[in-house]
């Protein structure tokens, strides 16, 4: 593969941060100033819903906006839920689905599947998170990933696969409770495995176009390793995406990959 022509996706998941809309606007503007200079990186930031309005006017092609979740119904009596049309009206293009922190609150693969169908129907770009809780030595974690993809992708047409990004986020590598980040070999091997699962569900040509990104304790020191080894098409960054300096550095480093 010709690396000079390859483009990467660098996504920042702000989770339930920062604590004020002013801060959110400031961080986004700082990230945008770096993102707009990049040649090969598409940046996307996922702020909490309530900040979409604050940020929408600063969105540019190279620095997109995304929603951290979505509800599958179009409108109606669904207290606390946010629809696809609502987030689209704030120029959000991406939607994060199946993050392990939502799965921990009870979100199932079947629910993620409903949300994925809604996201695609509205021509939004989904990033579907998959990941095992524990990496055992017998390889059962592979079965977990396979099942998550199989159920999340039920009824998803082959032609939609090119619009879907799959984020491999091992739960043991995420957030403050992380034991460690994945190694570049673990991330690369899982990207290949995910493509193999897609190839079994669809075909090899479809598997070759699906994009797989890695998330879990990504920082300025380790970000390059996941990508340079190949197979991984981008990064999903949590904690470090709240620092415009560190996230900007990650964008710059990824942009420099030859
Ligand atoms: P982290 O989070 O980078 O803080 O480990 C990643 C994520 O939850 O997407």
Coordinates of C-alpha atoms and ligand atoms in Angstrom, one line a residue:
X1 CA 0.0 0.0 0.0
X2 CA 1.3 3.5 -0.9
X3 CA 1.4 5.2 2.5
X4 CA 2.0 8.7 1.0
X5 CA -1.5 8.6 -0.4
X6 CA -3.2 7.1 2.6
X7 CA -5.5 9.2 4.7
X8 CA -6.1 8.7 8.4
X9 CA -9.0 9.5 10.6
X10 CA -8.2 11.0 14.0
X11 CA -11.2 11.2 16.3
X12 CA -11.5 12.8 19.7
X13 CA -14.1 11.6 22.1
X14 CA -14.6 14.2 24.8
X15 CA -17.1 12.1 26.8
X16 CA -18.7 14.1 29.6
X17 CA -16.2 17.0 29.3
X18 CA -15.3 19.9 29.5
X19 CA -17.5 21.5 32.1
X20 CA -18.5 24.7 30.2
X21 CA -19.5 25.6 26.7
X22 CA -16.9 28.4 26.6
X23 CA -14.2 25.9 27.2
X24 CA -15.6 23.5 24.6
X25 CA -15.6 26.3 22.0
X26 CA -12.0 27.3 22.9
X27 CA -10.7 23.7 22.7
X28 CA -12.4 23.0 19.4
X29 CA -11.1 26.3 17.8
X30 CA -7.5 25.4 18.9
X31 CA -7.9 21.8 17.5
X32 CA -9.3 23.2 14.2
X33 CA -6.3 25.5 13.7
X34 CA -4.0 22.5 13.6
X35 CA -6.5 20.2 11.8
X36 CA -7.0 22.6 8.9
X37 CA -3.3 22.5 8.0
X38 CA -3.1 18.7 7.8
X39 CA -2.8 17.0 4.4
X40 CA -3.7 13.4 5.1
X41 CA -5.7 13.6 8.4
X42 CA -9.5 13.9 8.7
X43 CA -10.1 15.1 12.3
X44 CA -13.5 14.6 14.0
X45 CA -14.4 15.8 17.5
X46 CA -17.2 14.3 19.6
X47 CA -18.3 16.8 22.2
X48 CA -21.3 16.3 24.5
X49 CA -24.6 17.0 22.7
X50 CA -25.2 20.3 24.5
X51 CA -22.0 21.8 23.0
X52 CA -22.9 21.1 19.3
X53 CA -24.7 24.4 19.0
X54 CA -21.6 26.2 20.4
X55 CA -19.3 24.6 17.9
X56 CA -21.3 24.2 14.8
X57 CA -20.2 27.5 13.2
X58 CA -16.5 26.6 13.6
X59 CA -16.8 23.3 11.7
X60 CA -14.7 23.0 8.6
X61 CA -14.2 20.1 6.1
X62 CA -10.9 19.0 7.7
X63 CA -12.3 19.2 11.3
X64 CA -15.8 17.7 11.5
X65 CA -18.2 17.3 14.3
X66 CA -19.7 14.1 15.7
X67 CA -22.3 13.0 18.2
X68 CA -21.4 10.6 21.0
X69 CA -24.7 8.6 20.5
X70 CA -28.1 8.8 18.8
X71 CA -31.6 7.3 19.3
X72 CA -33.0 5.2 16.5
X73 CA -36.5 6.7 16.4
X74 CA -37.2 9.8 14.2
X75 CA -39.2 11.8 16.8
X76 CA -41.8 11.4 19.5
X77 CA -42.2 10.5 23.2
X78 CA -38.6 9.4 24.0
X79 CA -37.5 11.4 27.0
X80 CA -33.8 12.4 27.0
X81 CA -33.1 11.0 23.6
X82 CA -31.6 12.8 20.6
X83 CA -32.5 12.1 17.0
X84 CA -30.4 11.9 13.8
X85 CA -32.2 15.0 12.3
X86 CA -31.4 17.0 15.5
X87 CA -27.7 16.3 15.3
X88 CA -27.6 16.9 11.6
X89 CA -29.1 20.4 12.1
X90 CA -25.8 21.2 13.9
X91 CA -23.7 20.0 11.1
X92 CA -22.6 16.9 12.9
X93 CA -21.5 14.3 10.3
X94 CA -20.2 11.4 12.4
X95 CA -21.9 9.4 15.2
X96 CA -20.1 7.2 17.7
X97 CA -21.9 4.0 18.4
X98 CA -21.5 1.2 20.9
X99 CA -18.8 2.8 23.1
X100 CA -17.9 0.5 25.9
X101 CA -19.0 3.1 28.5
X102 CA -22.5 3.0 27.0
X103 CA -22.3 -0.8 26.8
X104 CA -21.5 -0.8 30.5
X105 CA -24.8 1.0 31.1
X106 CA -26.7 -1.7 29.3
X107 CA -26.4 -1.0 25.6
X108 CA -26.6 -4.2 23.6
X109 CA -25.4 -5.2 20.1
X110 CA -29.0 -5.4 19.0
X111 CA -29.6 -1.8 20.1
X112 CA -26.4 -0.7 18.4
X113 CA -27.7 -2.4 15.2
X114 CA -30.9 -0.3 15.3
X115 CA -28.9 2.9 15.8
X116 CA -26.5 1.9 13.0
X117 CA -29.4 1.5 10.6
X118 CA -30.8 5.0 11.6
X119 CA -27.3 6.6 11.2
X120 CA -26.9 5.2 7.7
X121 CA -30.5 6.1 6.7
X122 CA -29.7 9.7 7.5
X123 CA -26.4 9.6 5.6
X124 CA -24.3 10.2 8.7
X125 CA -21.0 8.4 9.2
X126 CA -21.0 5.8 12.0
X127 CA -18.0 4.8 14.0
X128 CA -18.9 1.4 15.6
X129 CA -16.9 0.5 18.7
X130 CA -16.1 -3.1 19.5
X131 CA -13.7 -4.5 22.1
X132 CA -13.2 -7.2 24.6
X133 CA -13.3 -6.8 28.4
X134 CA -10.4 -9.2 29.0
X135 CA -7.7 -10.5 26.7
X136 CA -7.4 -14.1 27.6
X137 CA -4.7 -16.5 26.5
X138 CA -7.0 -18.9 24.7
X139 CA -8.2 -16.4 22.2
X140 CA -11.9 -16.2 23.4
X141 CA -11.7 -12.4 22.9
X142 CA -11.7 -13.0 19.2
X143 CA -15.1 -14.7 19.6
X144 CA -16.4 -11.6 21.5
X145 CA -15.3 -9.3 18.7
X146 CA -16.8 -11.6 16.0
X147 CA -20.2 -11.7 17.8
X148 CA -20.3 -8.0 18.4
X149 CA -19.8 -7.3 14.6
X150 CA -22.2 -10.1 13.5
X151 CA -25.0 -8.7 15.6
X152 CA -24.3 -5.0 15.0
X153 CA -24.2 -5.6 11.3
X154 CA -27.4 -7.6 10.9
X155 CA -29.3 -6.3 7.9
X156 CA -26.6 -3.8 6.9
X157 CA -26.3 -3.8 3.1
X158 CA -22.9 -4.5 1.5
X159 CA -23.0 -1.1 -0.2
X160 CA -23.0 0.7 3.2
X161 CA -19.8 -0.9 4.5
X162 CA -17.6 1.7 2.8
X163 CA -19.4 4.4 5.0
X164 CA -18.7 2.6 8.3
X165 CA -15.7 2.9 10.5
X166 CA -15.0 0.2 13.1
X167 CA -13.1 1.3 16.2
X168 CA -11.3 -1.5 18.0
X169 CA -11.3 -0.4 21.6
X170 CA -10.3 -3.1 24.0
X171 CA -12.0 -2.2 27.3
X172 CA -8.9 -3.0 29.4
X173 CA -7.0 -0.2 27.5
X174 CA -9.6 2.5 27.9
X175 CA -9.6 5.5 30.3
X176 CA -8.1 5.9 33.8
X177 CA -8.7 2.3 34.7
X178 CA -6.6 1.1 31.8
X179 CA -4.0 -1.6 32.6
X180 CA -2.0 -0.6 29.4
X181 CA -2.5 0.4 25.8
X182 CA -2.6 -2.4 23.2
X183 CA 0.7 -3.1 21.5
X184 CA 1.0 -2.1 17.8
X185 CA 1.0 -5.9 17.0
X186 CA -2.3 -6.5 19.0
X187 CA -3.9 -3.5 17.3
X188 CA -2.7 -4.5 13.8
X189 CA -3.7 -8.2 14.2
X190 CA -7.2 -7.2 15.4
X191 CA -7.6 -4.9 12.4
X192 CA -6.8 -7.8 10.1
X193 CA -9.2 -10.1 12.1
X194 CA -12.0 -7.5 11.9
X195 CA -11.6 -7.4 8.2
X196 CA -11.7 -11.2 8.0
X197 CA -15.0 -11.1 9.9
X198 CA -16.3 -8.6 7.4
X199 CA -15.1 -10.8 4.6
X200 CA -17.0 -13.8 6.0
X201 CA -20.2 -11.7 6.3
X202 CA -19.8 -10.0 2.9
X203 CA -16.8 -10.7 0.7
X204 CA -13.1 -9.9 0.4
X205 CA -13.6 -6.8 -1.7
X206 CA -15.9 -5.3 0.9
X207 CA -13.5 -6.3 3.7
X208 CA -10.7 -4.5 1.9
X209 CA -12.5 -1.1 2.0
X210 CA -13.8 -1.2 5.6
X211 CA -11.8 1.2 7.8
X212 CA -10.6 0.1 11.2
X213 CA -9.3 2.5 13.8
X214 CA -7.7 1.9 17.2
X215 CA -8.7 3.5 20.5
X216 CA -7.5 3.0 24.1
X217 CA -4.9 5.2 25.9
X218 CA -3.7 6.7 22.7
X219 CA -1.2 9.5 23.4
X220 CA 1.5 11.6 21.8
X221 CA 4.1 9.0 22.5
X222 CA 2.4 5.9 21.2
X223 CA 0.1 7.2 18.4
X224 CA 2.5 6.6 15.6
X225 CA 3.2 3.0 16.4
X226 CA -0.4 1.9 15.8
X227 CA -0.4 3.4 12.3
X228 CA 3.1 2.8 11.1
X229 CA 2.7 -0.9 11.5
X230 CA -0.1 -0.8 8.9
X231 CA -3.7 -2.2 8.9
X232 CA -5.0 0.5 11.3
X233 CA -6.6 3.5 9.5
X234 CA -6.8 6.0 12.3
X235 CA -7.2 6.6 16.1
X236 CA -10.0 7.2 18.6
X237 CA -8.6 9.4 21.3
X238 CA -10.2 10.0 24.7
X239 CA -8.4 11.8 27.5
X240 CA -5.7 13.4 25.2
X241 CA -8.3 14.9 22.9
X242 CA -9.4 17.3 25.7
X243 CA -6.0 19.0 25.5
X244 CA -5.8 20.9 22.2
X245 CA -2.0 20.9 22.6
X246 CA -1.7 17.1 22.9
X247 CA -4.5 16.3 20.4
X248 CA -3.0 18.8 18.0
X249 CA 0.4 17.1 18.4
X250 CA -1.2 13.7 17.6
X251 CA -2.9 15.2 14.4
X252 CA 0.5 16.7 13.4
X253 CA 2.4 13.4 14.0
X254 CA -0.1 11.3 12.1
X255 CA -0.1 13.9 9.2
X256 CA 3.7 13.4 9.0
X257 CA 3.5 9.6 8.4
X258 CA 5.0 8.8 5.1
Ligands
LIG1 P1 -8.8 7.0 26.4 O1 -10.3 6.7 25.9 O2 -8.0 7.5 25.2 O3 -9.0 8.0 27.4 O4 -8.3 5.7 26.9 C1 -10.6 6.2 24.6 C2 -12.0 6.0 24.4 O5 -12.8 5.7 25.4 O6 -12.5 6.2 23.3

